[in-house]
Short mmCIF file of C-alpha atoms in Angstrom, two decimals:
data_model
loop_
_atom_site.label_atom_id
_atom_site.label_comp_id
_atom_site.label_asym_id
_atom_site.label_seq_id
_atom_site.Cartn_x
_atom_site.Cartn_y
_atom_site.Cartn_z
CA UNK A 1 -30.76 23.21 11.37
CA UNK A 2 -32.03 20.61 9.41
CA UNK A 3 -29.04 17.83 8.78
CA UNK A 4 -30.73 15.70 5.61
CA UNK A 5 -31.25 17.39 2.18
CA UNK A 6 -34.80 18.85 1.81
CA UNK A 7 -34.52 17.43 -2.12
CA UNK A 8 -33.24 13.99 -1.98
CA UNK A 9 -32.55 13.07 2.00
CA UNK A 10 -29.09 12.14 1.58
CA UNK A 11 -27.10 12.98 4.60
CA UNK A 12 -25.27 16.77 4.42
CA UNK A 13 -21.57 16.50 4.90
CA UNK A 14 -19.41 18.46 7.25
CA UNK A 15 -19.67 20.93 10.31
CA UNK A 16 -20.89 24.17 8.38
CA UNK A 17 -17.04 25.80 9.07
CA UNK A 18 -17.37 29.41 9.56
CA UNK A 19 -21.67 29.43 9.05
CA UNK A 20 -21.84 27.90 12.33
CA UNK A 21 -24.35 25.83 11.18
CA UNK A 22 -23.20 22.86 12.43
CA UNK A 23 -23.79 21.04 8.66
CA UNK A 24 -21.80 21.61 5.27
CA UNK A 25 -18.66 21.52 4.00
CA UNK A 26 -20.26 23.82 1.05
CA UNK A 27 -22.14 26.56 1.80
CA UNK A 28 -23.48 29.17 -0.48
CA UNK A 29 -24.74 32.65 0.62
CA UNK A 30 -26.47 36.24 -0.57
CA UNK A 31 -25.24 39.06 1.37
CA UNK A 32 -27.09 41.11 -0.40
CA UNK A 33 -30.30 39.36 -0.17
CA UNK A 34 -29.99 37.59 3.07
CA UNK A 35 -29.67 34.38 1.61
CA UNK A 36 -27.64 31.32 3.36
CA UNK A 37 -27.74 27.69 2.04
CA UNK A 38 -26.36 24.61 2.65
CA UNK A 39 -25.13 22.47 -0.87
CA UNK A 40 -25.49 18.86 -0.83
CA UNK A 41 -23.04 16.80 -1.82
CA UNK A 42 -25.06 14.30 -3.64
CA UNK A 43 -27.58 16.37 -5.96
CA UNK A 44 -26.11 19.73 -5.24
CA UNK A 45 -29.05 21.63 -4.77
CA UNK A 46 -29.41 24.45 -2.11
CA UNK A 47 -30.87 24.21 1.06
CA UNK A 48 -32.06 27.28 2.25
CA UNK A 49 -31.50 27.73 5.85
CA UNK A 50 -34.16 29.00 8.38
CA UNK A 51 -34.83 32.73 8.60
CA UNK A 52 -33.96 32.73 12.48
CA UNK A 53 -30.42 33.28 12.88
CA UNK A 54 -29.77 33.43 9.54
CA UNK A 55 -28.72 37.12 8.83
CA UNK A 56 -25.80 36.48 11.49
CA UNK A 57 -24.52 33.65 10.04
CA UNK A 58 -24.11 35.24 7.03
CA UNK A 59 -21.83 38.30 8.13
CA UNK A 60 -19.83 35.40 9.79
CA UNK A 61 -19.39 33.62 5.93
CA UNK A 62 -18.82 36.86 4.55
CA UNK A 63 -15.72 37.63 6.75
CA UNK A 64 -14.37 34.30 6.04
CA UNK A 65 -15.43 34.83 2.22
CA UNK A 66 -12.73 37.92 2.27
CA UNK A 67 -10.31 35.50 3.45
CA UNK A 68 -10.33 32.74 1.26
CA UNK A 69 -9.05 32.04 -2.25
CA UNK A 70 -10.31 32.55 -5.22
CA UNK A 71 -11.30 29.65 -7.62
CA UNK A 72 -13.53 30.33 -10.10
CA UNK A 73 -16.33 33.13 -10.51
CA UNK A 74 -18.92 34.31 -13.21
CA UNK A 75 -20.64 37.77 -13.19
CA UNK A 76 -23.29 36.63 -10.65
CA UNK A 77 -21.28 33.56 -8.77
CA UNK A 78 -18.08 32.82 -7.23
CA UNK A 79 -16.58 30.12 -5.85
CA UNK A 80 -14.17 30.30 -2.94
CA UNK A 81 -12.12 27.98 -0.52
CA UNK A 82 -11.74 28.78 2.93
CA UNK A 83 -9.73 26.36 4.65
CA UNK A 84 -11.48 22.67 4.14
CA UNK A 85 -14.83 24.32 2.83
CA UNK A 86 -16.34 25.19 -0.33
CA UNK A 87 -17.82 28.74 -0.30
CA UNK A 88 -20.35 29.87 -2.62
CA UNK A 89 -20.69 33.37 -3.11
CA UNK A 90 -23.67 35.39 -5.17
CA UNK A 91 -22.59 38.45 -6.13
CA UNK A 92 -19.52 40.39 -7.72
CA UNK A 93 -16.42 39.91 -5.43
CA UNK A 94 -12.69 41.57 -6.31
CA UNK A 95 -10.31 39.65 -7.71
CA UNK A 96 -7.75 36.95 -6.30
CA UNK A 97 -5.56 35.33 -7.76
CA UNK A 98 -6.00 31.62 -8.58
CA UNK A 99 -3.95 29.36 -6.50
CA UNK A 100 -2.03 26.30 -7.75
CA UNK A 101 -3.07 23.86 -4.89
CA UNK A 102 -6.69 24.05 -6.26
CA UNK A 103 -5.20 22.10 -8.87
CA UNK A 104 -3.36 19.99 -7.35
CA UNK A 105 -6.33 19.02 -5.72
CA UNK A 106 -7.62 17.76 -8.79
CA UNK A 107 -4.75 16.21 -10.05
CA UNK A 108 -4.20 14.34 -6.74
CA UNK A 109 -8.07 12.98 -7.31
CA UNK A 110 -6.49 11.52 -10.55
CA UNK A 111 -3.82 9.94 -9.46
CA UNK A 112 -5.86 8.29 -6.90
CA UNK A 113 -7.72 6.94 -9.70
CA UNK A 114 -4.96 5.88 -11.35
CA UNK A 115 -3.39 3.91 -8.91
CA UNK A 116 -7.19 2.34 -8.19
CA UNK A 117 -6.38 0.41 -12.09
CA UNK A 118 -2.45 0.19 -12.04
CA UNK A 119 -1.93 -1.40 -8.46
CA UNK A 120 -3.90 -4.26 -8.96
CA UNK A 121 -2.94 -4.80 -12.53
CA UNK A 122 0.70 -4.48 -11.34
CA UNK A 123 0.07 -7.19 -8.71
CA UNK A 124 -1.37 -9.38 -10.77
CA UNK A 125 0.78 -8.86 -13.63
CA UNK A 126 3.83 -9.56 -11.22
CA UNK A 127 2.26 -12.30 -9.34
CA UNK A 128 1.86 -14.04 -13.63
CA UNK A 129 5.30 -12.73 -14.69
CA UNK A 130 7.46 -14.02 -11.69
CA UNK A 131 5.49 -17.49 -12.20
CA UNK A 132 6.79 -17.46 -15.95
CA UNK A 133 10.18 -15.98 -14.88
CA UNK A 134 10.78 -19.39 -12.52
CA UNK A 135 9.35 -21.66 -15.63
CA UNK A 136 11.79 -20.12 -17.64
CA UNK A 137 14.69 -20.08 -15.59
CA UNK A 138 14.81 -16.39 -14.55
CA UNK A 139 15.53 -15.57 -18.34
CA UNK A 140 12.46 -13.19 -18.09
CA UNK A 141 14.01 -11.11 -15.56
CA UNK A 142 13.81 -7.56 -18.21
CA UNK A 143 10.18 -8.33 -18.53
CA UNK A 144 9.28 -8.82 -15.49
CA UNK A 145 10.42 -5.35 -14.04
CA UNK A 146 8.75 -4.08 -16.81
CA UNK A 147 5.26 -4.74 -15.69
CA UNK A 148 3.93 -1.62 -14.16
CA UNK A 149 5.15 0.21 -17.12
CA UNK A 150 2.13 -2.02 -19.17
CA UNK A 151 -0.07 -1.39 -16.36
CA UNK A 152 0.27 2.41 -16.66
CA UNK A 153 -0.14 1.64 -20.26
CA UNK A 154 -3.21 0.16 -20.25
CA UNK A 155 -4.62 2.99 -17.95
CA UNK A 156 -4.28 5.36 -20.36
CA UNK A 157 -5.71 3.51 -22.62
CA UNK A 158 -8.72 2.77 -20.73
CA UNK A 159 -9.02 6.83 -20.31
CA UNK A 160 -9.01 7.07 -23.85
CA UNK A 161 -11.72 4.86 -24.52
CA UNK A 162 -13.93 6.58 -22.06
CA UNK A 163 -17.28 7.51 -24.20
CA UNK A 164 -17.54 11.74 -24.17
CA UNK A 165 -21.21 11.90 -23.34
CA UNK A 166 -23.22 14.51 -25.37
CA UNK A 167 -26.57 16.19 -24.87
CA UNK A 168 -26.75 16.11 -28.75
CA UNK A 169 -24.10 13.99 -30.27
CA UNK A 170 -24.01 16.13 -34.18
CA UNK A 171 -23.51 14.53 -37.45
CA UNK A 172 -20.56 14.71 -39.20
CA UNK A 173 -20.98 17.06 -42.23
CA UNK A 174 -18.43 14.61 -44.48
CA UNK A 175 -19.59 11.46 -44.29
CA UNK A 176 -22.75 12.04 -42.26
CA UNK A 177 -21.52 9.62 -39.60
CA UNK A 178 -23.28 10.14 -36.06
CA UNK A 179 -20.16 11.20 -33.92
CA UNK A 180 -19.60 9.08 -31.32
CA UNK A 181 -16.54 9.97 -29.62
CA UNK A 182 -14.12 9.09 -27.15
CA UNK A 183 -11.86 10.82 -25.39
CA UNK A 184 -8.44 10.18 -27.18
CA UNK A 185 -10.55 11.38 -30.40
CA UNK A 186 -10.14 14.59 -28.90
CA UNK A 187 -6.50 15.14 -29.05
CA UNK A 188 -7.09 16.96 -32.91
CA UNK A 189 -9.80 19.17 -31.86
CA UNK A 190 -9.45 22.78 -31.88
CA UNK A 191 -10.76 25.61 -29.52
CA UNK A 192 -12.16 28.52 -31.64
CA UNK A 193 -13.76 31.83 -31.40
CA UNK A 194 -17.36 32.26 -30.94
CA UNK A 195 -19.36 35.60 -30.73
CA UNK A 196 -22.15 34.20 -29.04
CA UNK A 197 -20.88 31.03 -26.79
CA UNK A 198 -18.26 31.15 -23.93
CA UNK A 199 -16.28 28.20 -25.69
CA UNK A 200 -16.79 26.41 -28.93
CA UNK A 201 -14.60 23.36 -29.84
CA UNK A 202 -14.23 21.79 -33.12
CA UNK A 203 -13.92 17.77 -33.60
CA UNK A 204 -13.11 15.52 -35.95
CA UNK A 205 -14.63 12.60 -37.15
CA UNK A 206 -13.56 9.15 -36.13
CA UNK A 207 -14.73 7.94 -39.00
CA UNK A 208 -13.43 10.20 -41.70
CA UNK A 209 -10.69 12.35 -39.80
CA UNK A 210 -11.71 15.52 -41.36
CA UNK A 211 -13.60 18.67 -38.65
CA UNK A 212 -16.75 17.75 -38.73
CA UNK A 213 -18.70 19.77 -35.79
CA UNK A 214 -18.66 23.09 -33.70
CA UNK A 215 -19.37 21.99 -30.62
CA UNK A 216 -20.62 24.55 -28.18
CA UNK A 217 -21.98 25.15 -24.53
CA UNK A 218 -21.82 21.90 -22.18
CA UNK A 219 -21.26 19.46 -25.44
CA UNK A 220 -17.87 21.80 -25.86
CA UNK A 221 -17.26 21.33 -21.76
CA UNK A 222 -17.50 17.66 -21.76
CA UNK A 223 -15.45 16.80 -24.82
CA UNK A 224 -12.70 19.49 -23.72
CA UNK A 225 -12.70 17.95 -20.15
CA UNK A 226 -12.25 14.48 -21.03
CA UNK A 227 -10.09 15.04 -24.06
CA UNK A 228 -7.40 17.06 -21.89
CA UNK A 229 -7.51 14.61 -18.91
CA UNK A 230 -6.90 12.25 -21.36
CA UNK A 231 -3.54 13.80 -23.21
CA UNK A 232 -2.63 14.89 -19.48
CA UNK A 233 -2.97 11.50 -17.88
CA UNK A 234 1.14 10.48 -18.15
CA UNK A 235 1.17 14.94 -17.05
CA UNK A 236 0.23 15.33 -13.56
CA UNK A 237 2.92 16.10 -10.97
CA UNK A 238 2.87 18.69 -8.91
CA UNK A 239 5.57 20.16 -10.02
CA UNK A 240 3.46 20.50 -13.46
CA UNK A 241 0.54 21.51 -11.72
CA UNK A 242 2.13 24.55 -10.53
CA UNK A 243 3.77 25.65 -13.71
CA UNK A 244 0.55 25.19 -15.33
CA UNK A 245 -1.63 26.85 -12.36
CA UNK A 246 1.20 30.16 -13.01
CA UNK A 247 0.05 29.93 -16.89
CA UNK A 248 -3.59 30.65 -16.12
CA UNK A 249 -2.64 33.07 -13.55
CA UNK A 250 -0.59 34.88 -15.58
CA UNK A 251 -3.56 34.91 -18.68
CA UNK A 252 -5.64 36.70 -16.38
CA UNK A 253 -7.74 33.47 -15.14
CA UNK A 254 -9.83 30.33 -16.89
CA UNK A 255 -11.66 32.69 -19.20
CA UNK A 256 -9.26 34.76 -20.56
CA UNK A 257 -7.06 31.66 -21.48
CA UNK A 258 -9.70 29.87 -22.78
CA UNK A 259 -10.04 32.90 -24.87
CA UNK A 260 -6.45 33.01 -25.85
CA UNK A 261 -6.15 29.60 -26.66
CA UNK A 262 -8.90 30.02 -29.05
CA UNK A 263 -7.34 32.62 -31.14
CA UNK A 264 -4.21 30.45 -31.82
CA UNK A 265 -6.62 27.58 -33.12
CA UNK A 266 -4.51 24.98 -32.17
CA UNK A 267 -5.44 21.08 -32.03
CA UNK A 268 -5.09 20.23 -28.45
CA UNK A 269 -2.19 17.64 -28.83
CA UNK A 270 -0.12 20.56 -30.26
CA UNK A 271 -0.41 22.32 -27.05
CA UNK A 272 2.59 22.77 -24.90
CA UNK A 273 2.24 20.50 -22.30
CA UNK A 274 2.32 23.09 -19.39
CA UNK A 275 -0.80 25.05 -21.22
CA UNK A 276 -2.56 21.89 -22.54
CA UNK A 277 -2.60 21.43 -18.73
CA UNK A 278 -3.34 24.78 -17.71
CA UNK A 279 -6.33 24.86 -19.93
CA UNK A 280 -7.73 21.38 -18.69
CA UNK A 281 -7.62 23.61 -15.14
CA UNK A 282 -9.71 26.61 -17.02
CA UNK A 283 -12.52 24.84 -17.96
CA UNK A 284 -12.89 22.38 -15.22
CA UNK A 285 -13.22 26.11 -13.45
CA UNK A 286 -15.44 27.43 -16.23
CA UNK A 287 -17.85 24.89 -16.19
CA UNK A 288 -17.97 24.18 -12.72
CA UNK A 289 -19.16 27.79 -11.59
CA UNK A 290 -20.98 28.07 -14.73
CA UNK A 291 -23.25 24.78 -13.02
CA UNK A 292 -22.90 26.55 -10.03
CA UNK A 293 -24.60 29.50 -11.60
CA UNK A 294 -27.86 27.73 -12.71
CA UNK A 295 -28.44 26.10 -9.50
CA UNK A 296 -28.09 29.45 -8.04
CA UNK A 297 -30.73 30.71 -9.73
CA UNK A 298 -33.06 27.70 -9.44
CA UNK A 299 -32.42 27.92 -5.49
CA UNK A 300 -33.17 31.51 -5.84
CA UNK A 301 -36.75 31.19 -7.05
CA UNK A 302 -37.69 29.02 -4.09
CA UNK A 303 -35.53 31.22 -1.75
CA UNK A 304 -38.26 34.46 -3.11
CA UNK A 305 -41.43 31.84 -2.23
CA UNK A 306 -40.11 31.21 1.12
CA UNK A 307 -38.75 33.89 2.64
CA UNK A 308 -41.69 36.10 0.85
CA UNK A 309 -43.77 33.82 2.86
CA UNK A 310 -42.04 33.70 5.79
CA UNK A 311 -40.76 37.08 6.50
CA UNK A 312 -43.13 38.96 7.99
CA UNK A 313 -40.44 39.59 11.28
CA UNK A 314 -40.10 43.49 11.35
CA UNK A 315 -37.04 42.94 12.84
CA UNK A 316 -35.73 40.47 10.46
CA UNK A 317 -37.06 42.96 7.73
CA UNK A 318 -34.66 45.82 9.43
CA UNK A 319 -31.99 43.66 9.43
CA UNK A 320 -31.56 42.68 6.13
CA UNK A 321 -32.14 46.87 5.12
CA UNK A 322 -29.11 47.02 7.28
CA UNK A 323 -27.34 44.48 5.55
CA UNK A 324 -28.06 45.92 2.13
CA UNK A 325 -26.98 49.56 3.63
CA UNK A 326 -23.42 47.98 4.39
CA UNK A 327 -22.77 48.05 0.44
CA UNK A 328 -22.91 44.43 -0.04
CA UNK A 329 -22.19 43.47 -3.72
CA UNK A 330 -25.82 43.24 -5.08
CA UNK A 331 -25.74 41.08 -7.99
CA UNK A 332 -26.86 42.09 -11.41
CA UNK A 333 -29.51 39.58 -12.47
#
C-alpha cells in the first residue's frame, strides 16, 4: 500500500485501524461495489486501494462499521467513528444515534483556539498591568485581576470580525449594497423553509439592517457555521455540549432540526442557547457529509476506470458477486 497521496503527495496519516492497511486514520469503503480508499488529510480526496487484498479488507471495515457511532449520513454517505478513525461509508446504513462526544470534539478544537489568542494576550496584558500597578502604588489592584476577562473579550471580538466567505456574495435588494459580511452580522439571520434547497438562511444587511438575501446551498453553510460559532464562542462547556448534543438527538438528527428550526423562523440570537448550539452541531454535520458526498462520487468515477481496467481476476470477479450476494446496502445513485 501506497503511503503518499496519489493527488497531491502529502504524507497519509495514521495506521489504517481496522482496514489493515497499515495507512489512514480515514478510510472510506463500498461494500457493495468492492470499493476501499484511503482519505487524505490534506486535500481529502480518495485513494483507491489496490485490487489485491482489497475485498478482505473491506469485510474487516464493515464489521467495525457496525460497531461504531453514528455521525452524520446522507442517502448515499455516512460517516462513522470507530475508535480514533474516521469511517466513510457508501451506502444506506440503519440508524444510530448521534453521540455527544462528537461534539465535544469540536468544541474542545475551539477552545484550543481560544486559549491560542487569550494566553498570550493575558500574559502580556499582566506582564503591562502589574508594571502600572507598582507605578501606581498597587492602587490598580481591581484592574489588574481583571485582565483575562479583556482578553476573552477581545477573542470574541476577533471571531466576530472573521469575513464569511461566499461563492457569490448577493446584493442587498434595499440599498443595493454588495453584502460583505462578517460573522457577528449573522446573529439576526433567520433559517427558513425551502422546497428545493436543504437549508436556506436569510441575512441582513450591514449596511441598511433590513433582510436583504436568501442565502442557499454552501453560501447558507458558511454564514450559518461562522455566525453560530460566533454567538456560541462564551457557550462551549461540556456540560453544554451534551445538553445540546440530547437536543439534536431528540429532533431526530442534524436534518430534521435544521428543519424544525426553520419553521419557527427565528433570528439566530433569539435561539435558546442550548439549541442555538445544537444547531451549530447540525450543520457542521450537514455540510460535512454533504462534502463528503461529492468527493464520493468524484472518487467513484475513477474507481469505474480503474478497476474496469484492472479487473480482469476471475476470482476477484467471484468475489465481489459474493460480496454483493451477502445483501450489502447497494446505494441508490
Amino acid at each position: 500500500m501506497y503511503t503518499t497521496c496519489a493527488f497531491c503527495n502529502a504524507k497519509l496519516d495514521g495506521d489504517g485501524g481496522p482496514s489493515g492497511l497499515g495507512v489512514g486514520r480515514r478510510i472510506a469503503f463500498d461494500e457493495w461495489r468492492g470499493r476501499l480508499w484511503v482519505i487524505c488529510p490534506k486535500c481529502a480526496r480518495w485513494n483507491l486501494t489496490p485490487l489485491d487484498d482489497r475485498l478482505e479488507r473491506i469485510e474487516t471495515v464493515a464489521r467495525a462499521a457496525r460497531e461504531a457511532k453514528l455521525l452524520a449520513a446522507t442517502e448515499q454517505v455516512a460517516l462513522l467513528r470507530w475508535q480514533v478513525y474516521d469511517l466513510v461509508r457508501v451506502g444506506k446504513p440503519p440508524r444510530i444515534e448521534l453521540a455527544p462526544w462528537r461534539y465535544g470534539e469540536r468544541l474542545r478544537a475551539r477552545r484550543q483556539e481560544r486559549l491560542k489568542y487569550v494566553i498570550p494576550l493575558t500574559v502580556a496584558a499582566v506582564g503591562l498591568g502589574v508594571a502600572a500597578n507598582v507605578a501606581a502604588g498597587g492602587s490598580l489592584g481591581v484592574f489588574v485581576w481583571n485582565l483575562h476577562r479583556l482578553a476573552d473579550g477581545l477573542y470574541v471580538t476577533i471571531v466576530g470580525n472573521r469575513k464569511v466567505n461566499l461563492v457569490e456574495p448577493p446584493i442587498c435588494a434595499h440599498c443595493g449594497a454588495l453584502l460583505e459580511l462578517r460573522a457577528k452580522h449573522v446573529q439576526h439571520a433567520r433559517v427558513v423553509p425551502e422546497a428545493h434547497a436543504d437549508i436556506a438562511v436569510v441575512v441582513s444587511c450591514p449596511h441598511c439592517h433590513h433582510e436583504a438575501a436568501v442565502l442557499t446551498g454552501s453560501d447558507a453553510h458558511a454564514v450559518l457555521r461562522q455566525g453560530l460559532s460566533y454567538l456560541n464562542t462564551s457557550r462551549a462547556g461540556r456540560r453544554r455540549a451534551e445538553e445540546a448534543a440530547r437536543v439534536v438527538d431528540l429532533a431526530g438528527g442534524p436534518d430534521r432540526l435544521i428543519r424544525d428550526v426553520a419553521k419557527r423562523e427565528l433570528t439566530l440570537r433569539s435561539l435558546r442557547p442550548e439549541r442555538r448550539l445544537a444547531l451549530e452541531m447540525a450543520v457542521d454535520e450537514q455540510a460535512e457529509v454533504q462534502e463528503l458526498e461529492r468527493e464520493w462520487r468524484d472518487a467513484e468515477e475513477l474507481a469505474d476506470i480503474a478497476d474496469g481496467t484492472l479487473s480482469s481476476n476471475a476470482q476477484i470477479e467471484e468475489e465481489l458477486r459474493r460480496l454483493k450476494g451477502r445483501g450489502g446496502n447497494q446505494p441508490n445513485g
